Each structure stands twice: as C-alpha cells, then as structure tokens.
Amino acid sequence: MLLEIKDLSVEVEGKEVLHNINLEIDHGETHILFGKNGSGKTSLLMAIMGISGYKITKGSIFFKGVDITHLPINERAKMGIGMSFQRPPTISGVKTRDLIEKINNNGKSTEDIAESLDVAEFLDRDINLGFSGGEIKKSELLQLVAQNSDLILLDEPESGVDLENIKVIGNVIKNLLQKHLRRQRVRAGLVITHTGLILNYLEADRGHMLLDGGIRCEGNPREMFEAIRNFGYEECARCQR
Amino acid sequence: MSEIKEKAEAAAAADKKALYGTDIDLSGFKRDAPVHDYDPEMSGFSEEERKNFAEVGIVTSGEERSGSFLLMDHSPVHCSISQEGVELLSMADALERYDGLKDYWWKAVDVETDKYTARAEMDFNNGYFVRVKAGVKATFPIQACLYIGEEGIAQNVHNVIIAEEGSELHLITGCTTAPRLGRGLHIGVSEIYIKKGATLTSTMIHNWGEDVEVRPRTVVMVEEGATFMSNYVCMRSVKSVQMYPIVRLLGKDAVARLNTILVATKGSEMDVGGSVSLEAPGTRAEVISRTISAGGGIIARGRLVGHKPGVKAHLECNGLMLSEEGYIRAIPELDGRVAGVEMSHEAAVGKISQEQIEYLMARGLDEEAATALIVRGFLNVEMEGLPEELQREIDRIISESEESIL
C-alpha cells in the first residue's frame, strides 16, 4: 500500500475538523475527494503533507510502509509526496526557475519540462507573483512534474480556470498520473474537485465524500459525482454504500 | 584663514552633533597613519586581502575596469586610468592641479553640516577625484577602494565626482579593512556633480570591521535630463554606520534611483537613508531599501521632497526580522511643497512567513534552504540600469553573505 491513513483525527485552531478518517491508496490509483466547502477536504491534504496548523490528535499516516505522522514536511516530500496548493503564497524576488532547478527530480531539464507544459515564460517570473488563477494552477503542476513524486495531492486543480485551460490542465494531470500506462502505472493521486470537470480527463478509481469532517460515502467517483449533482451532498451521504 | 576653514573650526569647536546616529568621540582615534609606498600593479596584497577587496567589488587585476584608485589609510597607493576622456586623480593632486577646485570643493556639501564634515576639512587625509569629459561613455566601471589597515586611526576622505554633459560612468566604491582590524573611523565626504544629460551609476559596497564607525556625507547635484543611480550594499558587521545622502534634482527631467541593501548582524547599528529633493519640473525619483536584521539595529530612512507640480517619486522601505534580537525602524517621509506633486511610499517590517517556508518545504527543501531562498528573494532588488556584470557581483556578494546571516 502506498498511503494508509488510520483512524486520523485533525484539529485546526483547537477545533476538530477531521474525525477518524480511514483511507488507503495503492500505487497507480487515482482517488477523488468530494465534499462541500468546509467539509475538511483541504485539511486532509494539508495533514498528509504535514503543514503546521493541522494538528494530528489521533491516528496515523503511513507512506510506503513508514509512519510519517510526525515527519517534517520536507521529509515527506523527499519520500515522494507532492502537493498542488489551492492558494500558494507569493515569493517575491525568487524566480520560478530557481525553485524548479532546486527541486527538479524529473530527469528532464527545467526548460524542457516548462516547454512541455507550454509555460516557459513562468520560469523568469517570481514565484506566483501576479499570476492569474489559471497560471497558478499551471505553475503548481509545473513544480509537481519537476518533483516527480509518487503520490500527488491536488487541491482543486481546476478551480478558477477557464474552459480552454481546463483541457490543458486536465491533460497535464492525466500524464502526471500516468494514465497512458497500464500495468506499469505506479504514481497515485488524491484529487479534490468541486466541479467534477477534472473527471472528464481522469479515469479515477475511487471516490470519497467528506461531510462534517468524516468520510460518509465511498464508491465509484463518476456515480458519486452524478448523485451529488442530482441530489446534493447530504443525500449522497444518506445512501451509505 | 579661508572662510571654509573658519566654518569648519567653528563647527568642530562647537562639537556639532549629526542629526542622526550615535555621537562619536573623535578624540578617541589616531590622526596620523603610517605612509604607504605607491603600488603601481596593486600587487602588494595577500590572498586574504585580495579576497576582501573582491568582496567589495574591487579587482586588483584591474580587469574590466576603466580605472583604479586605492587609498590605504591616508596614502593613495594606486591610481591608474585606461580610458581616454576619464580623469582619475588623488584629491590632493586634483586640488593642486585645479587650484583648489573652487567651483566644486564644498559647493554641494556644507562644511558646517556637523563635526564630521568639519573634521574632514580640518584633518583632510585625501580622497579621489573623478571627471568624465563631455560625451564620453566609460566602457568599464572605475573602481575606488578606501582601505583602513592601521589600528585605531581616523580616515578622513573627501571625494569629488564630476560627470560632464552627456557622459556616462559607473563608479564602484569598495570600502574595507585589513583582516582582523579592530577599531577605526571613516569619514567620507562625497560631492557629486552630474551635468546635463549625463548618467552616473554609483555602486558602493561596505565591508568594514565590527568595531569600525562610518560617517559618509554625500550630496549629489543632478542637472537637466541627467540620471543618478545609487546602489548601496552593507551586509557585514560594522559598529555603526550613519549616512543620509541627499540628492538634489535641479534640472528638468532629472532622475534619481537609490537602492539600499542592509544586513545588520548582532552589534551593528545602521542608520541609513536617502533623501531626494525634486526641485525642477518633470523630475522623478525612486528610493528603495531592503533591510534585514539578524540581531543588529537598523533605521531605514527615506525622504522625498516635492517642490514642483507634476514631479513623481516613490519610496519603499521593506524590512525583514530574522532574529528575536535587534530592530528595524522604517521611517519614510514625504514632503510635498506644492499642489500637484505625486509621491507615495510603502513600508513593511516583518518576519518570514511560515506559509512561505512550508510551501517550499513541501517541494522538498529543508527549512534552512527554504529560508535562504526567501531571504535571497527579498534582497533581490531589481537594480534597474545596472550593468549585468555589476548585478552579478552584487548577486555574488548577497549569496556569499547568506551563510553568515542565517
């Protein structure tokens, strides 16, 4: 198993936002996280990444069989976890190129990676400075492609992106998650989506719906998305597959 | 006695304190220094000394420099020039050759400003004189090094820089001391005249010792259509430095840009600012400072004075606290004297945000590397108009200093 979350509870500013979460993701699988605003989706990703402020009060996280519950963020990243942030900070004065060159684990040159995503011009811009919503998403993906992680956490990769660019981003993610491979596919993903648009580009294996900090439904992500769209989150939770 | 001398004596007698900065007891410093021999090849330096020079932008090989000047204690030990149309002399020689330089000597800086200017006149040790002839564009920068090698002395310097009409020059002033020097005092008066349409870029890098006190006094006169760009970098320990250069934009459409980068480690006091007076129509100015306290004290001043409608100027003082000790005080000041001036400022003092550090850590950088990258970005002021080669040197100095501040 690549990622195993066991009975995980997480607090933010003294308030428990995730309760007893259990989740397993194996190599090559793509999982989707559904849930309305404030349900705890981002908190779960942040806790997996180890971001401060998301305090684990109970349970544990195993990655590649190692207990990472209390590992520093960068150790997790080095072990192979990568994350695209929904609202990443701006880092003035630091060129995107400088960062990519430090983290590039892809085998290809920084230039080649950026060109393959058609974002070569990002390299000479300060990290996230003055980037539009769509540009931020692409820049996050650029960094993830360079990082070459084994588990990719994507926090709403399509939000704030126009239709044309959703196609571009969808295809980048599809490649990132090695959808072109079958048996050799090793990389796994955990993707938060509200719009479901990303599902048109990914064959996702499993969906999980969070409601009030707990996983309330699991199943086929397309079916779950249809149910949520037609009947709402509450109704989807009630069906309890 | 000349009028200048009289004024200097009066100010000295009154022990006239500077407007800013800790008051220094001048009697605590030796007035005499040993005389050093002339060094035509700048070859009489150890590897350690050459490294010190390189850290303040001075290359002893003289490569890619149009001229070199080196003042060691009170002795001009080197002065050479390789570009036609550019004059470089020791100040003492220039005063002799040009009969006291009456149009320039103490014409920009007032000798009565404070006891330091007074001392620079009464105990004048030397300095450099640079003049670029009209229309001449110097290919490479001129480098001037002010060096203190003798323990406990005062070095009183007076420089005059003249960029004649339509000329262009880059001047690098590097100030440093002998390895392991203890106490010292540097007083430096600089009078800079930039004539119609000329451009002067002045890059000054300070790397004094931790027990050295520094009091530069600079006034820059900028004529019509002329440009003054200043880059001041001080990232190493110093007991105290207090300077507040004044730039007067006297002719229409004159431009000034002042960039300052300061890093104060524990025990360092830096009171550094820049004042631009926009005295003619169409003048523009930008004063930017990036300061870091790694335990030391910083006062970052900036002042814009708008005298004519339509002038435009912007001031930026950003400070980063890397230590629980130390302080940064940003004091931006806007002084509009007529309606229709357009002046603005932004000032911010804070610490590195945890969010930024963790973002980079999520990419695999450890906390130290993440902090270093953010600090480097913070100090990365876009020094507009700076030749690539100088920008590279400043980048190098910043990256070398990174280790010592973190």
XYZ file of C-alpha atoms in Angstrom:
647
model
C 0.000 0.000 0.000
C 1.328 3.442 -0.884
C -0.689 5.561 1.541
C -2.534 4.309 4.600
C -4.450 6.643 6.835
C -5.623 5.028 10.035
C -8.249 6.464 12.330
C -6.962 10.003 11.784
C -8.338 12.999 13.672
C -7.092 16.531 12.970
C -7.530 19.815 14.806
C -7.288 23.325 13.385
C -7.074 26.153 15.916
C -8.362 23.893 18.672
C -11.353 22.638 16.722
C -11.521 19.088 15.428
C -12.063 19.252 11.676
C -11.457 15.620 10.740
C -12.742 12.649 12.712
C -11.469 9.094 12.483
C -10.513 9.120 8.849
C -9.500 5.839 7.248
C -8.203 5.873 3.695
C -5.958 3.652 1.602
C -4.424 4.468 -1.739
C -2.341 1.963 -3.640
C 0.248 2.532 -6.354
C -1.276 3.590 -9.643
C -4.640 4.559 -8.193
C -6.445 7.858 -8.522
C -8.827 8.817 -5.748
C -11.219 11.726 -5.708
C -12.293 13.689 -2.645
C -15.757 15.227 -2.761
C -17.408 17.363 -0.172
C -18.895 20.784 0.259
C -16.975 23.817 1.431
C -15.661 23.396 4.944
C -16.105 19.632 4.976
C -12.407 19.026 5.661
C -11.021 18.095 2.235
C -8.177 20.615 2.228
C -7.434 19.809 5.872
C -6.925 16.179 4.952
C -4.442 17.065 2.213
C -2.629 19.506 4.496
C -2.396 16.861 7.230
C -0.972 14.329 4.788
C 1.614 16.889 3.702
C 2.351 17.840 7.328
C 1.551 21.553 7.109
C 1.611 23.259 10.503
C -1.714 24.303 11.950
C -3.239 20.942 11.021
C -2.605 19.111 14.248
C -2.969 15.363 14.309
C -4.643 14.447 17.587
C -5.266 10.788 16.898
C -4.363 8.072 14.441
C -1.518 7.752 11.988
C -0.396 8.153 8.407
C 1.788 5.544 6.739
C 3.543 6.177 3.443
C 5.368 3.341 1.725
C 5.004 1.441 4.991
C 6.728 4.148 7.053
C 4.908 6.025 9.792
C 5.125 9.649 8.653
C 2.613 11.075 11.135
C 5.235 13.279 12.753
C 7.784 13.708 9.963
C 8.727 17.228 8.813
C 7.154 18.408 5.567
C 10.332 18.223 3.533
C 10.977 14.623 4.613
C 7.558 13.685 3.349
C 8.269 15.485 0.087
C 11.551 13.617 -0.259
C 9.823 10.297 0.348
C 7.605 11.049 -2.642
C 4.591 13.118 -1.647
C 3.848 16.165 -3.780
C 1.054 18.668 -3.425
C -0.542 21.360 -5.511
C -1.798 24.104 -3.226
C -5.082 25.826 -3.771
C -3.762 29.249 -2.781
C 0.016 29.116 -2.746
C 1.947 32.077 -1.321
C 3.853 34.554 -3.477
C 7.612 34.535 -3.067
C 8.933 37.831 -4.363
C 12.381 38.046 -5.819
C 12.685 34.301 -6.351
C 12.312 33.188 -9.935
C 10.232 30.094 -10.582
C 13.298 28.756 -12.387
C 15.417 28.982 -9.218
C 12.970 26.806 -7.337
C 12.427 24.286 -10.126
C 16.152 23.856 -10.527
C 16.494 23.043 -6.864
C 13.682 20.500 -6.820
C 13.973 19.020 -10.298
C 13.956 15.251 -9.965
C 12.405 14.569 -13.302
C 15.377 13.607 -15.439
C 14.454 16.287 -17.978
C 15.824 19.818 -17.923
C 13.850 22.611 -16.295
C 13.429 24.245 -19.716
C 12.134 21.059 -21.308
C 9.614 20.474 -18.537
C 8.337 24.043 -18.750
C 8.096 23.843 -22.530
C 6.227 20.560 -22.390
C 3.611 22.355 -20.292
C 3.800 25.407 -22.548
C 4.736 27.641 -19.606
C 8.359 28.502 -20.407
C 7.630 32.161 -19.622
C 6.859 31.281 -15.991
C 10.497 30.451 -15.354
C 11.612 34.066 -15.377
C 8.741 35.293 -13.244
C 8.765 35.481 -9.464
C 7.002 32.533 -7.851
C 3.231 33.138 -8.072
C 3.701 36.918 -8.269
C 0.899 38.429 -10.327
C -0.195 35.009 -11.596
C -3.820 34.607 -12.652
C -5.884 31.780 -11.183
C -5.169 29.566 -14.162
C -1.482 30.424 -14.151
C -1.175 29.468 -10.502
C -2.656 26.049 -11.209
C -0.262 25.519 -14.104
C 2.688 26.696 -12.056
C 1.781 24.241 -9.300
C 1.626 21.462 -11.862
C 4.959 22.539 -13.306
C 6.508 22.163 -9.881
C 4.861 18.781 -9.380
C 6.068 17.477 -12.722
C 9.598 18.548 -11.767
C 9.303 16.975 -8.323
C 8.357 13.629 -9.818
C 6.555 12.459 -6.690
C 4.882 9.077 -6.221
C 1.749 10.431 -4.591
C 0.203 13.610 -5.923
C -2.200 15.630 -3.802
C -4.203 18.054 -5.936
C -6.368 20.650 -4.221
C -8.972 21.794 -6.719
C -6.668 21.830 -9.718
C -9.397 23.239 -11.984
C -10.896 25.992 -9.833
C -10.653 29.450 -11.344
C -9.516 28.046 -14.681
C -11.244 28.885 -17.948
C -12.615 26.091 -20.149
C -9.786 26.145 -22.618
C -7.203 25.863 -19.897
C -9.097 23.137 -18.060
C -8.380 20.957 -21.067
C -4.676 21.784 -20.839
C -4.554 21.220 -17.095
C -6.641 18.048 -17.356
C -4.229 16.581 -19.854
C -1.186 17.515 -17.762
C -2.714 15.765 -14.764
C -3.635 12.790 -16.900
C 0.009 12.468 -17.931
C 1.236 13.134 -14.425
C -0.899 10.292 -13.139
C 0.456 8.066 -15.909
C -2.947 7.330 -17.361
C -1.232 6.332 -20.614
C 0.363 3.418 -18.803
C -1.493 0.363 -17.667
C 0.380 -2.243 -15.732
C 3.457 -0.109 -15.207
C 1.466 2.725 -13.678
C 2.876 3.447 -10.221
C 2.007 7.054 -9.465
C -1.073 7.676 -7.393
C -3.248 10.730 -6.882
C -5.685 12.180 -4.402
C -7.688 14.939 -6.051
C -10.183 17.403 -4.608
C -12.811 18.581 -7.039
C -15.997 20.589 -6.773
C -16.879 20.935 -10.397
C -16.102 17.353 -11.359
C -14.722 18.678 -14.653
C -11.400 17.010 -13.983
C -13.179 13.644 -14.075
C -13.518 14.072 -17.820
C -9.765 13.730 -18.115
C -9.018 11.143 -15.474
C -10.194 7.657 -15.028
C -10.441 7.795 -11.286
C -10.575 4.596 -9.321
C -12.378 5.549 -6.184
C -14.270 8.445 -4.667
C -14.661 9.506 -1.057
C -17.137 12.019 0.210
C -16.395 14.089 3.260
C -19.169 15.617 5.276
C -18.578 17.450 8.548
C -15.088 16.017 8.869
C -15.900 12.381 8.309
C -15.878 10.135 5.242
C -19.548 9.442 4.675
C -19.605 7.711 1.335
C -17.165 5.824 -0.858
C -17.544 4.322 -4.279
C -17.290 4.866 -7.999
C -16.356 8.531 -8.409
C -18.450 9.138 -11.521
C -21.541 7.679 -9.929
C -20.897 9.629 -6.750
C -20.480 12.848 -8.664
C -23.745 12.252 -10.519
C -25.523 11.564 -7.232
C -24.128 14.705 -5.641
C -25.059 16.751 -8.678
C -28.595 15.411 -8.734
C -29.397 15.066 -5.062
C -26.781 17.024 -3.106
C -24.112 16.015 -0.626
C -26.494 15.201 2.222
C -28.490 12.834 0.112
C -25.356 11.151 -1.191
C -24.235 10.600 2.410
C -27.569 9.041 3.254
C -27.311 6.380 0.603
C -24.325 4.862 2.502
C -22.964 2.453 0.035
C 42.387 81.653 7.095
C 39.869 80.817 4.390
C 36.172 81.067 5.025
C 35.779 77.287 4.716
C 38.449 76.667 7.315
C 36.831 79.157 9.671
C 33.452 77.485 9.343
C 34.999 74.062 9.882
C 36.804 75.220 13.004
C 33.626 76.764 14.366
C 31.612 73.577 13.813
C 34.396 71.474 15.293
C 34.769 73.772 18.276
C 31.043 73.559 18.902
C 31.277 69.749 18.642
C 28.269 69.988 16.325
C 26.462 66.658 16.555
C 24.990 64.964 13.499
C 21.228 64.997 13.067
C 21.141 61.202 13.277
C 23.270 58.378 14.612
C 25.264 57.805 17.776
C 27.650 60.621 18.582
C 31.282 59.637 18.221
C 34.126 60.976 20.326
C 36.601 61.903 17.602
C 39.465 62.288 20.050
C 39.472 58.521 20.504
C 41.055 57.970 17.089
C 44.628 58.471 15.939
C 45.071 61.328 13.494
C 48.290 60.041 11.978
C 48.841 56.922 9.956
C 51.967 55.335 8.519
C 52.817 56.338 4.943
C 52.498 53.527 2.417
C 54.505 53.166 -0.802
C 52.958 53.534 -4.210
C 51.954 50.179 -5.697
C 51.768 50.524 -9.489
C 50.487 46.994 -10.063
C 48.277 46.681 -6.952
C 50.298 43.554 -6.331
C 51.434 44.016 -2.734
C 48.462 42.275 -1.173
C 47.998 38.889 0.408
C 45.413 36.492 -0.899
C 43.244 37.262 2.123
C 43.386 40.973 1.390
C 42.596 40.417 -2.268
C 39.582 38.377 -1.206
C 38.469 41.282 0.994
C 38.805 43.597 -1.988
C 36.848 41.258 -4.233
C 34.030 41.203 -1.703
C 33.566 44.931 -2.125
C 33.785 44.822 -5.909
C 37.452 45.779 -6.234
C 39.542 43.622 -8.570
C 43.284 44.044 -8.057
C 43.983 42.829 -11.590
C 42.126 45.912 -12.817
C 40.426 43.728 -15.421
C 37.191 45.112 -16.806
C 37.827 48.406 -15.068
C 38.436 51.736 -16.767
C 40.473 52.947 -13.827
C 41.506 52.088 -10.295
C 42.209 54.117 -7.195
C 43.288 52.805 -3.826
C 43.603 54.813 -0.660
C 45.339 52.885 2.094
C 44.905 54.651 5.436
C 45.920 58.157 4.330
C 48.153 57.222 1.391
C 46.991 56.989 -2.196
C 48.901 53.824 -3.095
C 47.471 53.315 -6.541
C 45.878 55.453 -9.228
C 45.624 54.348 -12.843
C 43.356 55.031 -15.762
C 42.974 53.223 -19.046
C 40.204 55.154 -20.731
C 40.626 58.365 -22.621
C 38.360 61.162 -21.551
C 38.205 59.972 -17.968
C 40.301 61.621 -15.321
C 41.170 59.938 -12.044
C 43.434 61.654 -9.510
C 44.025 61.620 -5.815
C 42.101 64.519 -4.287
C 45.304 66.196 -3.102
C 46.689 66.143 -6.656
C 43.424 67.422 -8.089
C 43.300 70.340 -5.654
C 46.810 71.277 -6.651
C 46.259 70.875 -10.372
C 42.941 72.723 -10.435
C 43.768 75.456 -7.996
C 41.546 74.232 -5.187
C 38.640 73.171 -7.460
C 36.811 76.294 -6.394
C 33.608 75.501 -8.308
C 33.196 72.127 -6.646
C 35.054 71.978 -3.325
C 32.460 72.205 -0.508
C 29.933 73.530 -3.009
C 27.461 70.624 -2.653
C 28.142 69.552 0.918
C 28.126 72.211 3.603
C 31.305 72.041 5.657
C 29.311 73.127 8.706
C 26.866 70.193 8.422
C 28.267 68.543 11.540
C 31.508 67.781 13.322
C 32.316 65.037 10.809
C 32.273 67.335 7.803
C 34.262 69.825 9.861
C 36.807 67.155 10.712
C 37.041 66.088 7.052
C 38.150 69.645 6.240
C 40.454 70.224 9.187
C 42.110 66.809 9.018
C 41.777 66.182 5.297
C 43.683 62.969 4.562
C 42.927 62.545 0.862
C 40.322 61.054 -1.451
C 39.687 60.686 -5.139
C 38.726 62.987 -7.958
C 36.904 61.601 -10.975
C 35.879 63.576 -14.021
C 34.365 62.180 -17.197
C 34.624 64.563 -20.091
C 31.576 65.669 -22.034
C 30.079 62.970 -24.200
C 32.479 60.278 -23.045
C 30.949 56.942 -22.138
C 33.291 54.880 -19.990
C 33.376 51.296 -21.194
C 34.074 49.732 -17.829
C 33.487 50.973 -14.293
C 36.031 52.958 -12.372
C 36.852 51.368 -9.036
C 37.906 53.244 -5.933
C 38.909 51.422 -2.804
C 39.088 53.053 0.598
C 41.036 50.824 2.911
C 41.919 51.039 6.594
C 44.912 48.943 7.573
C 46.207 50.734 10.668
C 44.637 50.020 14.023
C 42.701 52.834 15.681
C 43.037 55.569 13.068
C 40.584 58.043 11.638
C 40.442 58.125 7.842
C 39.029 61.440 6.620
C 38.226 61.319 2.949
C 36.851 63.925 0.587
C 35.877 62.926 -2.954
C 34.655 64.941 -5.912
C 32.983 63.246 -8.871
C 32.021 65.169 -11.993
C 30.127 63.713 -14.939
C 30.278 66.358 -17.664
C 27.436 66.873 -20.156
C 26.228 63.744 -21.883
C 28.802 61.481 -20.284
C 28.252 58.079 -18.720
C 30.126 56.444 -15.894
C 29.833 53.609 -13.446
C 31.725 54.088 -10.252
C 32.349 51.296 -7.788
C 33.456 52.347 -4.340
C 34.559 49.488 -2.152
C 35.371 50.119 1.482
C 37.080 47.559 3.620
C 39.724 46.998 6.259
C 42.723 44.822 6.883
C 41.830 41.333 8.093
C 41.345 41.355 11.864
C 41.475 45.138 12.195
C 39.954 46.383 15.435
C 38.906 49.975 15.856
C 38.712 52.566 13.122
C 36.764 55.598 11.957
C 35.943 56.515 8.376
C 34.570 59.916 7.478
C 33.823 60.333 3.799
C 32.606 63.491 2.143
C 31.465 62.981 -1.446
C 30.371 65.778 -3.717
C 28.869 64.526 -6.930
C 28.011 66.713 -9.922
C 26.050 65.200 -12.780
C 25.663 67.627 -15.631
C 23.093 67.948 -18.380
C 22.127 64.598 -19.883
C 24.843 62.653 -18.084
C 24.363 59.355 -16.253
C 26.247 58.264 -13.174
C 25.788 54.911 -11.533
C 27.413 54.668 -8.158
C 27.698 51.291 -6.521
C 29.083 51.361 -3.031
C 29.848 48.249 -1.073
C 30.834 48.466 2.569
C 32.582 45.679 4.382
C 34.096 47.326 7.432
C 35.123 45.626 10.654
C 32.849 45.070 13.600
C 34.469 47.861 15.615
C 34.628 50.452 12.823
C 32.466 53.576 12.774
C 31.446 55.095 9.474
C 30.068 58.546 8.681
C 29.727 59.260 4.957
C 28.386 62.660 3.937
C 27.180 62.830 0.362
C 25.336 65.398 -1.721
C 24.545 64.838 -5.385
C 23.650 67.682 -7.779
C 21.741 66.439 -10.813
C 21.183 68.740 -13.786
C 18.638 68.711 -16.593
C 17.923 65.301 -18.112
C 20.660 63.685 -16.066
C 20.370 60.435 -14.136
C 21.837 59.335 -10.828
C 21.625 55.730 -9.784
C 22.961 54.607 -6.467
C 23.284 51.087 -5.141
C 24.489 50.797 -1.587
C 25.192 47.403 -0.080
C 26.286 46.814 3.508
C 25.866 43.265 4.693
C 28.740 42.695 7.081
C 29.375 43.684 10.690
C 30.145 47.298 11.435
C 29.980 49.063 14.760
C 27.942 51.887 13.338
C 27.242 53.467 10.014
C 25.154 56.577 9.670
C 24.575 58.158 6.301
C 21.818 60.077 4.665
C 22.875 61.079 1.164
C 20.990 63.993 -0.313
C 20.179 64.029 -3.998
C 19.066 67.319 -5.498
C 17.289 67.073 -8.830
C 17.965 70.584 -10.068
C 17.277 70.404 -13.783
C 14.094 69.420 -15.504
C 13.501 65.715 -16.173
C 16.378 64.678 -13.932
C 16.047 61.189 -12.447
C 17.346 59.538 -9.288
C 17.148 55.912 -8.192
C 18.541 54.839 -4.859
C 18.703 51.188 -3.878
C 19.931 50.145 -0.479
C 20.564 46.657 0.859
C 21.431 46.326 4.529
C 22.020 43.335 6.733
C 22.728 44.084 10.378
C 24.205 41.305 12.458
C 24.368 41.496 16.251
C 26.315 44.509 17.452
C 25.851 46.507 14.223
C 23.970 49.786 14.160
C 22.949 51.032 10.715
C 21.166 54.327 10.295
C 20.940 54.672 6.567
C 18.656 56.657 4.368
C 18.323 58.610 1.219
C 16.728 61.952 0.566
C 15.721 63.181 -2.853
C 14.691 66.736 -3.444
C 12.674 67.169 -6.628
C 13.349 70.808 -7.432
C 12.556 71.010 -11.147
C 9.574 70.095 -13.337
C 9.436 66.553 -14.686
C 11.863 65.138 -12.163
C 11.375 61.583 -10.916
C 12.797 59.538 -8.081
C 12.641 56.101 -6.583
C 14.162 55.249 -3.214
C 14.119 51.579 -2.304
C 15.576 49.784 0.660
C 15.600 46.139 1.669
C 16.883 45.607 5.160
C 17.438 42.550 7.296
C 18.130 42.468 10.981
C 19.940 39.338 12.073
C 20.265 40.713 15.594
C 21.514 44.220 14.795
C 19.750 47.558 14.684
C 18.554 49.263 11.520
C 16.949 52.597 10.928
C 15.903 52.857 7.303
C 15.104 56.413 6.398
C 13.799 57.792 3.190
C 12.675 61.241 2.296
C 11.135 62.775 -0.776
C 10.627 66.494 -1.117
C 8.433 67.662 -3.985
C 8.915 71.303 -4.955
C 7.242 71.401 -8.370
C 3.853 70.279 -9.653
C 3.901 67.062 -11.635
C 7.022 65.555 -10.094
C 6.760 61.840 -9.374
C 8.510 59.840 -6.708
C 8.151 56.615 -4.779
C 9.689 55.361 -1.585
C 9.870 51.774 -0.392
C 11.318 50.539 2.909
C 10.931 46.813 3.469
C 12.476 45.135 6.482
C 12.787 41.519 7.496
C 13.496 40.443 11.070
C 15.414 37.186 11.194
C 16.217 37.237 14.875
C 14.431 37.749 18.163
C 17.006 40.411 18.944
C 17.661 43.588 17.012
C 15.234 46.052 15.489
C 14.241 47.675 12.240
C 12.717 51.098 12.236
C 11.454 52.242 8.840
C 10.943 55.975 8.609
C 9.575 57.044 5.266
C 8.889 60.724 4.906
C 7.026 62.558 2.162
C 7.220 66.311 1.992
C 5.048 67.969 -0.647
C 5.643 71.680 -1.001
C 3.162 72.456 -3.779
C -0.076 71.059 -5.132
C 0.262 68.518 -7.922
C 3.183 66.510 -6.634
C 2.758 62.755 -6.910
C 4.650 60.989 -4.166
C 3.967 57.693 -2.456
C 5.569 55.271 -0.078
C 5.230 51.779 1.239
C 6.927 50.415 4.300
C 6.722 46.957 5.794
C 8.618 45.270 8.580
C 8.014 41.646 9.484
C 9.362 38.170 9.656
C 9.426 35.469 7.021
C 6.015 33.893 6.805
C 5.709 30.295 7.919
C 3.418 29.738 4.960
C 6.213 30.580 2.513
C 8.713 28.341 4.298
C 6.324 25.396 4.415
C 5.364 25.853 0.788
C 8.991 25.429 -0.202
C 9.433 22.576 2.263
C 6.551 20.805 0.562
C 8.748 20.906 -2.535
C 11.491 19.094 -0.661
C 13.705 21.956 0.582
C 14.708 21.770 4.216
C 13.819 24.673 6.468
C 17.235 26.291 6.161
C 17.319 26.107 2.383
C 13.763 27.446 2.206
C 14.645 30.381 4.444
C 17.787 31.105 2.453
C 15.835 31.175 -0.794
C 13.212 33.540 0.621
C 15.870 35.860 2.077
C 17.689 35.907 -1.203
C 14.493 36.789 -2.987
C 13.810 39.554 -0.510
C 17.207 41.105 -1.115
C 16.872 40.717 -4.845
C 16.111 44.326 -5.682
C 15.886 44.849 -9.391
C 18.611 47.414 -9.787
C 17.395 48.972 -12.949
C 20.056 50.222 -15.304
C 22.765 48.312 -13.531
C 25.183 46.678 -15.944
C 24.840 42.921 -15.926
C 28.361 42.499 -14.655
C 27.713 44.658 -11.591
C 24.416 42.936 -10.935
C 26.306 39.628 -10.986
C 28.803 40.967 -8.481
C 26.072 42.146 -6.156
C 24.282 38.816 -6.514
C 27.532 37.085 -5.633
C 28.041 39.255 -2.561
C 24.490 38.569 -1.442
C 24.849 34.834 -1.852
C 28.192 34.839 -0.032
C 26.642 36.765 2.820
C 23.689 34.413 3.033
C 25.610 31.914 5.086
C 26.811 34.446 7.593
C 23.336 35.834 8.267
C 21.430 32.591 8.571
